[in-house]
XYZ file of C-alpha atoms in Angstrom:
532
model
C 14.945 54.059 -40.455
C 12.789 52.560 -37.790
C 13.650 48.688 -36.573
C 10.945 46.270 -38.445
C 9.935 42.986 -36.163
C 7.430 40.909 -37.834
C 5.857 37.712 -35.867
C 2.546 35.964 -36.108
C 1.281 36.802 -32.758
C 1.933 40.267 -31.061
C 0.759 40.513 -27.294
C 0.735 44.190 -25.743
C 1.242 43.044 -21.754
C 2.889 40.541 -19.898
C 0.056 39.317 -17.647
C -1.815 36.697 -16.551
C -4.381 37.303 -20.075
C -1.405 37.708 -22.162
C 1.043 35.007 -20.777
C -2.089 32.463 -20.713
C -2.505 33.695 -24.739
C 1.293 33.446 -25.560
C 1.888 29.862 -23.955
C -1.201 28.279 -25.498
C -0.138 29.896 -29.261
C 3.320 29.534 -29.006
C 3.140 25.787 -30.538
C 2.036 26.803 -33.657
C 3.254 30.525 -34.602
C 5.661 32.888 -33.443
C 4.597 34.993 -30.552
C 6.395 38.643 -29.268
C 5.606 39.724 -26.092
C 5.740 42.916 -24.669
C 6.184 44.545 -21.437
C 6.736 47.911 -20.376
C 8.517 47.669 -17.214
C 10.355 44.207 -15.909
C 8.529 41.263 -17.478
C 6.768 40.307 -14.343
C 5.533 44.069 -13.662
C 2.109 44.286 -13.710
C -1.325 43.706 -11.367
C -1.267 40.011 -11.919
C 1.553 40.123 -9.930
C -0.011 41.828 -6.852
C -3.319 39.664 -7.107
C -3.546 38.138 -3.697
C -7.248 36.675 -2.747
C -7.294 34.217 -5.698
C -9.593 32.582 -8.608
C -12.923 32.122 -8.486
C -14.375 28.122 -9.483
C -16.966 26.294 -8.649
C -15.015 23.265 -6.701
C -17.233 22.674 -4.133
C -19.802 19.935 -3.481
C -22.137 21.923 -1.768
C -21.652 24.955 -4.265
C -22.808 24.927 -8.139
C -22.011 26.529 -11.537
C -25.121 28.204 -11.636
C -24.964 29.489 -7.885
C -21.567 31.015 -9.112
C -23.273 32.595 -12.266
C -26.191 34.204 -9.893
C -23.810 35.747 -7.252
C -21.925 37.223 -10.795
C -24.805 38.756 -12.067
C -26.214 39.803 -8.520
C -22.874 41.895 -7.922
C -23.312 43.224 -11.663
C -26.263 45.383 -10.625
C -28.449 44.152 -14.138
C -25.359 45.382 -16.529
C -23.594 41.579 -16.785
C -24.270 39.479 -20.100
C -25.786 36.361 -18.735
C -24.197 34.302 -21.799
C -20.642 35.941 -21.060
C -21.273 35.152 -17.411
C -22.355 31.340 -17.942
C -19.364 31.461 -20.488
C -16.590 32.234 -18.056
C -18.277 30.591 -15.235
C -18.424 26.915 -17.300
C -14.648 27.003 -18.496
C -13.413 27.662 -14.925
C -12.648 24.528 -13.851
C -10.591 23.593 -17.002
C -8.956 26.627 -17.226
C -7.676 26.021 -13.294
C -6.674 22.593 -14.343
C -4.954 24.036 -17.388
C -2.367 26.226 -14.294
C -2.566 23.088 -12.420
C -0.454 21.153 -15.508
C 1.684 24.134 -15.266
C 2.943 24.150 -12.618
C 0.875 26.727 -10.285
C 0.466 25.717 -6.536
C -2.484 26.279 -4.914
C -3.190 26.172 -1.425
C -4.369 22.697 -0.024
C -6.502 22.223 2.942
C -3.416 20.315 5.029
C -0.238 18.813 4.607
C -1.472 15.459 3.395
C -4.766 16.741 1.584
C -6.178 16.357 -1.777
C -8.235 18.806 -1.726
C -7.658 22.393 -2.054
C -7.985 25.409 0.324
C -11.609 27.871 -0.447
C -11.554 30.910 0.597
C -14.995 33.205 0.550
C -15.087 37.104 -0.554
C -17.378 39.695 -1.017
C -20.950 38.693 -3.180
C -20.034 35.068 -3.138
C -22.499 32.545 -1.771
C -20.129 29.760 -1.156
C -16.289 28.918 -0.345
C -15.088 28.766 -4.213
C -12.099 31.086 -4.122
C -8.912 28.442 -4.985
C -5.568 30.678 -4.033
C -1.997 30.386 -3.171
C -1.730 31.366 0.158
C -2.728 35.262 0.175
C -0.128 36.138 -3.119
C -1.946 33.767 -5.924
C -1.113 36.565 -8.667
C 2.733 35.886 -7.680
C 2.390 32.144 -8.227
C 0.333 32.734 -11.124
C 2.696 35.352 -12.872
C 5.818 33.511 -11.812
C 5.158 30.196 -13.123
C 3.556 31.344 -16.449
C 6.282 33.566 -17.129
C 8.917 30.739 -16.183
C 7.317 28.501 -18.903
C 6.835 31.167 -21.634
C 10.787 32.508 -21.142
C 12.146 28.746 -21.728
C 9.751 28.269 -25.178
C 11.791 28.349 -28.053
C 8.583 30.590 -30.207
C 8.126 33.163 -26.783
C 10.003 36.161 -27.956
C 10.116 38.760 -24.310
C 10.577 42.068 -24.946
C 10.910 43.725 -21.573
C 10.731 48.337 -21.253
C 8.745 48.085 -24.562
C 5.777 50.264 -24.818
C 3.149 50.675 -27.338
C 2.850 54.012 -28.814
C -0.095 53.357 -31.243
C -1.777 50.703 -33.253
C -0.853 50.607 -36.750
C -3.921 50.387 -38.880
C -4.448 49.810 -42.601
C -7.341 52.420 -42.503
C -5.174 54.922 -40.866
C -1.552 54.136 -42.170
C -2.167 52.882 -45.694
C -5.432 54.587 -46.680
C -7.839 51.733 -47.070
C -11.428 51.436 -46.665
C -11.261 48.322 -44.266
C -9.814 49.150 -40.821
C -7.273 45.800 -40.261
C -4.802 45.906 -37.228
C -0.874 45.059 -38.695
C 0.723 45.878 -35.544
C 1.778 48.680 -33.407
C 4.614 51.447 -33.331
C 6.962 50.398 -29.915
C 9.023 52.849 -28.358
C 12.254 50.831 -26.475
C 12.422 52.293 -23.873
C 15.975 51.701 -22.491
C 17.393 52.350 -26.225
C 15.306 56.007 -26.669
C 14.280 53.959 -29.812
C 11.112 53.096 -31.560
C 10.442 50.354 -33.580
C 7.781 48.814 -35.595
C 5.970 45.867 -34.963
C 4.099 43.630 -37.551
C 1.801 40.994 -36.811
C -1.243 38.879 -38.200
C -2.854 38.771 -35.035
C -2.129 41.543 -32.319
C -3.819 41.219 -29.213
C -4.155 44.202 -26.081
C -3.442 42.344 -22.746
C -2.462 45.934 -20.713
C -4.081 45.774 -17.914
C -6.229 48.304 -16.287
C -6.334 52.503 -15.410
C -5.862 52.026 -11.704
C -2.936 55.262 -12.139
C -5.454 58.037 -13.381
C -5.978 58.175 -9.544
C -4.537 59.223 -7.094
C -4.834 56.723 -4.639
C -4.727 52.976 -6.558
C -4.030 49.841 -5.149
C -2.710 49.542 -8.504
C 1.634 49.350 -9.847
C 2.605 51.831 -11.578
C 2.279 50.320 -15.310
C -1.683 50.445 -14.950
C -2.389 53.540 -16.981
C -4.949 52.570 -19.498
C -2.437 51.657 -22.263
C -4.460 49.438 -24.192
C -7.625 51.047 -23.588
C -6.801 54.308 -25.060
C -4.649 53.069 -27.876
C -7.820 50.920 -29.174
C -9.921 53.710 -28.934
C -7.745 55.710 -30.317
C -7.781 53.306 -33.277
C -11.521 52.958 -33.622
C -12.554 50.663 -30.685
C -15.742 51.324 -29.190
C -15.248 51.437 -25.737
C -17.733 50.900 -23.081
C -18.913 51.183 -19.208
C -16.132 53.487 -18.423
C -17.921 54.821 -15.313
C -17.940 51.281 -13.327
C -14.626 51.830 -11.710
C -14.113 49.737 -8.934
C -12.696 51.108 -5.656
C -11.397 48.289 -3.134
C -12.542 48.782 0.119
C -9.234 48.400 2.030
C -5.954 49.283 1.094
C -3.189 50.042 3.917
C -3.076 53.467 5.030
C 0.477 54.636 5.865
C 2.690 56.960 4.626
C 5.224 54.305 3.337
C 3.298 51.544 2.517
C 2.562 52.274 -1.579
C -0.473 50.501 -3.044
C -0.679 47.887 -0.895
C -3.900 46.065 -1.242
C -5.018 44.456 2.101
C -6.841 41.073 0.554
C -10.783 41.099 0.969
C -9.928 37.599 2.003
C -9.614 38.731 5.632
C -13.379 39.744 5.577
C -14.033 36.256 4.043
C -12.443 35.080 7.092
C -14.301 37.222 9.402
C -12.329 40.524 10.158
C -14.574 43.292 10.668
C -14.653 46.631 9.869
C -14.394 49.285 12.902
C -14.423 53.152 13.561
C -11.497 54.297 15.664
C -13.357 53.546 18.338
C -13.974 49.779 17.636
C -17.823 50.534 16.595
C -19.076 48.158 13.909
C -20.597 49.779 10.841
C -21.213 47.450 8.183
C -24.053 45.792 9.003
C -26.370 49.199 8.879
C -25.322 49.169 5.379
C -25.622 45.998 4.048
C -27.160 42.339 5.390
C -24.125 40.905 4.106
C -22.186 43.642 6.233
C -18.262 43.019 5.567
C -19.078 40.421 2.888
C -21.244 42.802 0.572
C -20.112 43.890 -2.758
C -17.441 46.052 -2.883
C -19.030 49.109 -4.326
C -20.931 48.782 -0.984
C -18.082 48.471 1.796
C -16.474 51.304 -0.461
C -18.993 53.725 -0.058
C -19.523 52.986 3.245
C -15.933 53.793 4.696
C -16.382 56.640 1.905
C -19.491 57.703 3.946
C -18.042 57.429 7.472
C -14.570 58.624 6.924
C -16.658 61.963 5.692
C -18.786 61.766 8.032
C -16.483 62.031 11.058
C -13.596 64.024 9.325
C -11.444 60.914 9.413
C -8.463 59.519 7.662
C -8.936 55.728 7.760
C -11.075 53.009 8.861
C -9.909 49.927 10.759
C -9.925 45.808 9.740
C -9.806 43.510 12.470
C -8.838 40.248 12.542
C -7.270 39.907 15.596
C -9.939 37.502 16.820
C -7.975 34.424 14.577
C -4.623 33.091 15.972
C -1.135 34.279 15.215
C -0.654 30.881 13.568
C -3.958 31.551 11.195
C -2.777 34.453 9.822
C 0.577 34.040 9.012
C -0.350 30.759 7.492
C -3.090 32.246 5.584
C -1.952 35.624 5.173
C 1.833 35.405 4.741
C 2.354 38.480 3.067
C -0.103 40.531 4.300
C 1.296 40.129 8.114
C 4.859 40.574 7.105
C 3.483 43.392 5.593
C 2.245 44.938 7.860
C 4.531 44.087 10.531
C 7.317 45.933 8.377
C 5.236 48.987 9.602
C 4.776 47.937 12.963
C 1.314 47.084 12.570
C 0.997 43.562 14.289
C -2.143 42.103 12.658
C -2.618 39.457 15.101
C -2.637 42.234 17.919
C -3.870 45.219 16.454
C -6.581 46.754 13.756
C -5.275 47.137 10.288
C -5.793 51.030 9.092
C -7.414 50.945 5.720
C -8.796 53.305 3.110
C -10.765 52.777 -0.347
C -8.401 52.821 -3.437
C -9.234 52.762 -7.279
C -8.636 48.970 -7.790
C -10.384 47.734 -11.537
C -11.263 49.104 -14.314
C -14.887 47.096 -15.070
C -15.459 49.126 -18.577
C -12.815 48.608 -21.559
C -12.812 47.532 -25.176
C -15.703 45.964 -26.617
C -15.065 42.469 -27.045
C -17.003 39.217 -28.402
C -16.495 35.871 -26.486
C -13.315 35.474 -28.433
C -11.974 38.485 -27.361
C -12.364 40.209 -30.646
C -12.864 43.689 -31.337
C -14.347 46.015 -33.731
C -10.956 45.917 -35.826
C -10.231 43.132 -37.540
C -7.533 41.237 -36.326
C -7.570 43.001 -33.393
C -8.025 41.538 -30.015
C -8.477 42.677 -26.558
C -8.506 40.282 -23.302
C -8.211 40.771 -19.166
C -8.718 43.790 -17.680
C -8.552 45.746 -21.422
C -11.535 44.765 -22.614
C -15.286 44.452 -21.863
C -16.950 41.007 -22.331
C -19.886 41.854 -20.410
C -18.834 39.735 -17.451
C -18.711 42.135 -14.294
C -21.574 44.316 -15.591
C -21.519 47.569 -13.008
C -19.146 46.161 -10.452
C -17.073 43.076 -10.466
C -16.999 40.150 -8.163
C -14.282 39.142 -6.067
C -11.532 36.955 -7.655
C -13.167 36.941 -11.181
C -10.605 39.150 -12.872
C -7.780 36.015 -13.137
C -10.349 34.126 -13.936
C -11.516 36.319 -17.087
C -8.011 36.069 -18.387
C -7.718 32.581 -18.389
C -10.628 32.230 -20.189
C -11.263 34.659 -22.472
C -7.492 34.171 -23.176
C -7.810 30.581 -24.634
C -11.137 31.719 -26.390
C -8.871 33.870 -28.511
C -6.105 31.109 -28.781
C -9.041 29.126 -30.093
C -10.300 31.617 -32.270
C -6.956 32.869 -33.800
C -5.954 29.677 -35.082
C -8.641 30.247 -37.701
C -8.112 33.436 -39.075
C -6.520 33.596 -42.497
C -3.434 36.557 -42.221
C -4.716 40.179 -43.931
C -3.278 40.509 -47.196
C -1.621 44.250 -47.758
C 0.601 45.329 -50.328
C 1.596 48.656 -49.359
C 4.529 48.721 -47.186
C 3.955 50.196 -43.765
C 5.338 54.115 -43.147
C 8.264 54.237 -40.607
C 7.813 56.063 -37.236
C 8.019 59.829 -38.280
C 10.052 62.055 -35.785
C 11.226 64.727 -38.454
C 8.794 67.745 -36.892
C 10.263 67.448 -33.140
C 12.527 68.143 -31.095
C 14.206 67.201 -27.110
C 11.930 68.429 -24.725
C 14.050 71.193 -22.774
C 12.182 69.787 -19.710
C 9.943 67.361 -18.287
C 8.218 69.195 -15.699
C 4.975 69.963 -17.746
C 5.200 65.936 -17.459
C 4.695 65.920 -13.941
C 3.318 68.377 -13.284
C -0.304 67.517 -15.481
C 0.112 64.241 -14.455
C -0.033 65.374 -10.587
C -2.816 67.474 -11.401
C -4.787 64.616 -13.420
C -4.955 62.192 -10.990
C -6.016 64.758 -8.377
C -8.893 65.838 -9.936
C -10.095 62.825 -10.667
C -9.625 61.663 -7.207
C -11.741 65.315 -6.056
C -14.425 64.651 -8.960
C -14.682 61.658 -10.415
C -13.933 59.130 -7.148
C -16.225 57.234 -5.431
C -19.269 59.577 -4.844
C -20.184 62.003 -7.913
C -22.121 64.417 -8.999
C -23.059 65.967 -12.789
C -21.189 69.666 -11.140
C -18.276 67.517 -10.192
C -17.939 65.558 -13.627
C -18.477 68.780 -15.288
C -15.841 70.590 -13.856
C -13.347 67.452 -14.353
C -14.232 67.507 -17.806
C -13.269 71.579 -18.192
C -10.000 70.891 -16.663
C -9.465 67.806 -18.871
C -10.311 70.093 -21.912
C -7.676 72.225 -21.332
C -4.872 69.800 -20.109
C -5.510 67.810 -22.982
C -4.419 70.844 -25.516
C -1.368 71.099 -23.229
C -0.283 67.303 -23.858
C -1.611 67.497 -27.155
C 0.902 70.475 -28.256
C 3.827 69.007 -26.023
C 3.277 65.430 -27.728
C 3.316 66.722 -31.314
C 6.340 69.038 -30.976
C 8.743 67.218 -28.962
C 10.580 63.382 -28.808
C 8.234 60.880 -27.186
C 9.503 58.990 -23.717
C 7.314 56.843 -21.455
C 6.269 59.190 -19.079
C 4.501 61.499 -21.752
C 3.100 58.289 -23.468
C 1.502 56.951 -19.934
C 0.674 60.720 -19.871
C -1.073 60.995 -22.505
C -2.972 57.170 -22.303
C -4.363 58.993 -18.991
C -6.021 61.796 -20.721
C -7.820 60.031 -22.532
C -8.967 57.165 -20.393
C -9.788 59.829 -18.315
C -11.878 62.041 -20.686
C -13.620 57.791 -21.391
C -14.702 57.743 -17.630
C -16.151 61.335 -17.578
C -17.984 60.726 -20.876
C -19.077 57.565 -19.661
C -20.245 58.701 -15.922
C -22.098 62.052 -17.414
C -24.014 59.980 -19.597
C -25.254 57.106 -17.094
C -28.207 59.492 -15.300
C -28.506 57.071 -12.601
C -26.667 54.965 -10.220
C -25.716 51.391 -10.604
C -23.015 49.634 -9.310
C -19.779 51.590 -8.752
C -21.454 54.651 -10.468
C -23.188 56.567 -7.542
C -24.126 60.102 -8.107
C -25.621 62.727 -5.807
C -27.859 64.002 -8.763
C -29.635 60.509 -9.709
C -29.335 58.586 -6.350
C -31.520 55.871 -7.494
C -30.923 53.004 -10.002
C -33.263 53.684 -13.203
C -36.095 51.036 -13.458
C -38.308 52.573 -15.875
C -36.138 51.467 -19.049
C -33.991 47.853 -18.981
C -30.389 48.253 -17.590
C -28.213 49.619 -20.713
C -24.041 49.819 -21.349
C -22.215 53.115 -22.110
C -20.836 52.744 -25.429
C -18.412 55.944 -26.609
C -17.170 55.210 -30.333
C -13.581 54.997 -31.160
C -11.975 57.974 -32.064
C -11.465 57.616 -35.836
């Protein structure tokens, strides 16, 4: 007999989207929120440069909205853009009553610290120091854990979205939940809801090399497509410019905040190389300084680039960059001294569920916000800093909107979790093993620069893994590995699809066969239909 939890509100993801959701809802309904790791686990965590809002004197709301859709390459909807862009402020106010600390300009100020990144026009990036996610994450999570209607529910991850279409055989596809496997109990258990919402995060893991935790493997992503979502611009995946290379130092993201403060990219020799790229040189977009290092690092057979900042004081950085120099130091890397190694790392997933302005999706109550879903914002490669910002937003558009949904009346009671047909799993190293050899070959052909031999051959490979975790998943117990397993697959078959059918490049999607953006035909999305 599976365990039965029934609330109003179920949120898939302990984020900065799903926390925002949980803590404005939690007033009025019942909200269960799950996380599949630790409760604070997760990229909002390991944000560092900050929020984007317009704060400014000098700067404006629609000098924000241009830089958006500049850095979108033509693929950004201008009324998601101004819609994100206009609720900034309040949203910012909104952690502000909360209890987040941002960074002021001095002891005694009463204004607040801007920082500038990559495609921004003016100083508009508000942050905590260089670990904003941290403050973020913390203090949200503080406040949901001590409300009375939060329900946490920590190593809890989704296997797949119940639907009425699906699981009880009617015409109209309604979400009523999800099937949960507890992790830490080898249990699963079913989850009912009026309203469930996908706040997973992103599908930074189907890489190799990520700047992203371990959690981010395109959870939410495949389990709405797998449930009928349409799912679109798959190919824009965003590659940050510098992470840390060394061989201890995991997915640690080296904040673009440093270029926004005017370290400079350098060969091992100390040559510049930005600015024959890009006027903006170190400030460009990031699908620009990533293809760059891409380009040199090829170029002259090297492992890593260099960031240097050692042109600011000791005292700068460490009060600016707290984290980053202890960081780094912990290697022996003295920022203040020395040039910081860096390489490109997969970093965002642009593409995601199609969503309205409410964060609604093609199934009825249904809803998909942050990094899960695709409002139309970022277009073919985001800007700096306006992730956070998209989940505070589009997460009280859906607190907004789910107030006014009626619950979906069903009278046939929901199927337990079947597990008759399988059995233990003797051992796990098919597990590892195709996960090793997922993430590598999208790494070889599906990275930064591509081409339609490349994305072919990924997708032959993919073919036949797939039947592997396809015959492994159906004839043995689930566990989270093969679940974050399988969630790979097919975000990865979503980006292949997606990147094969874009004959051009735009944005983060640069391919040796079409080198050139299209301009004969208006800028389109890659949709791919949901599964059903």
């Amino acid at each position: 007999m599976t365990t039965t939890n029934d609330f109003d509100l179920l949120i898939l993801g302990s984020g900065t989207a799903g926390l925002t959701l949980a803590l404005k809802m939690a007033d009025s309904c019942q909200v269960a929120v799950l996380s599949k790791q630790q409760l604070d686990e997760g990229a909002s965590l390991y944000a560092q440069g900050g929020i984007s809002v317009v704060l400014d004197k000098t700067d404006s709301i629609q000098s924000h909205i241009d830089d958006t859709l500049r850095a979108g390459a033509g693929l950004c909807n201008p009324t998601a853009v101004r819609f994100t862009v206009e609720h900034a402020r309040e949203n910012i106010e909104w952690l502000i009553e909360q209890g987040v600390s941002f960074t002021r300009d001095g002891v005694t100020s009463e204004t607040y610290h801007l920082s500038q990144e990559g495609g921004h026009s003016h100083r508009r990036i508000i942050h905590s120091a260089d670990a904003t996610g941290r403050e973020v994450e913390t203090t949200l999570l503080a406040k949901a854990q001590q409300h009375p209607n939060i329900h946490m529910f920590p190593f809890h991850i989704g296997i797949d979205l119940i639907t009425s279409q699906k699981h009880l055989g009617e015409s109209e596809n309604h979400c009523l939940g999800c099937y949960v496997l507890d992790i830490k109990n080898d249990t699963v258990k079913t989850f009912t809801a009026k309203t469930t919402v996908l706040a997973t995060g992103g599908a930074g893991k189907v890489y190799l090399y990520t700047s992203n935790p371990d959690v981010s493997t395109g959870d939410g992503i495949a389990m709405g497509w797998r449930a009928g979502c349409r799912i679109a611009n798959m190919e824009f995946i965003q590659f940050h410019p510098t992470c840390l290379y060394h061989p201890l130092a995991k997915s640690f993201l080296i904040s673009e905040a440093l270029r926004g403060e005017g370290a400079k990219l350098k060969l091992a020799d100390g040559t510049e190389f930005m600015p024959r790229y890009h006027p903006q040189a170190e400030l460009a977009p990031r699908d620009i300084v990533a293809r760059a290092i891409d380009h040199e690092m090829k170029r002259l057979g090297h492992d890593c680039v260099y960031l240097d900042i050692s042109h600011q004081s000791q005292e700068f950085i460490e009060t600016h960059f707290p984290t980053i120099y202890q960081r780094c130091l912990s290697f022996g890397i003295d920022i203040s001294q020395v040039p910081i190694p860096v390489v490109p790392a997969a970093h965002y997933t642009c593409g995601g569920i199609v969503t309205d302005l409410n964060g609604r999706t093609d199934i009825a109550g249904l809803y998909a916000i942050g990094e899960t879903a695709h409002t139309g914002l970022h277009g073919a490669n985001r800007m700096a800093s306006n992730s956070l910002l998209e989940c505070l937003v589009f997460a009280s558009a859906a607190a907004s909107d789910i107030r006014q949904q009626a619950p979906y009346q069903y009278s046939t009671p929901i199927p337990d979790w079947d597990a008759s047909r399988v059995e233990p799993a003797k051992e796990a190293i098919a597990i590892s093993h195709n996960w090793d050899e997922l993430r590598r070959f999208m790494w070889d052909y599906v990275g930064i620069v591509r081409s339609t031999e490349r994305l072919n051959r990924a997708r032959q490979r993919l073919t036949l893994l797939k039947q592997e975790i396809h015959e492994y998943y159906s004839q043995h117990h689930i566990n989270a590995d093969l679940l974050e397993l399988r969630n790979l697959a097919d975000v990865a078959q979503l980006i292949i699809d997606s990147a094969l059918q874009r004959k051009e490049s735009r944005g983060l999607h640069y391919t040796l066969d079409f080198p050139e953006s299209d301009e004969k035909k208006p800028p389109a999305d890659t949709i791919i239909s949901g599964k059903i």
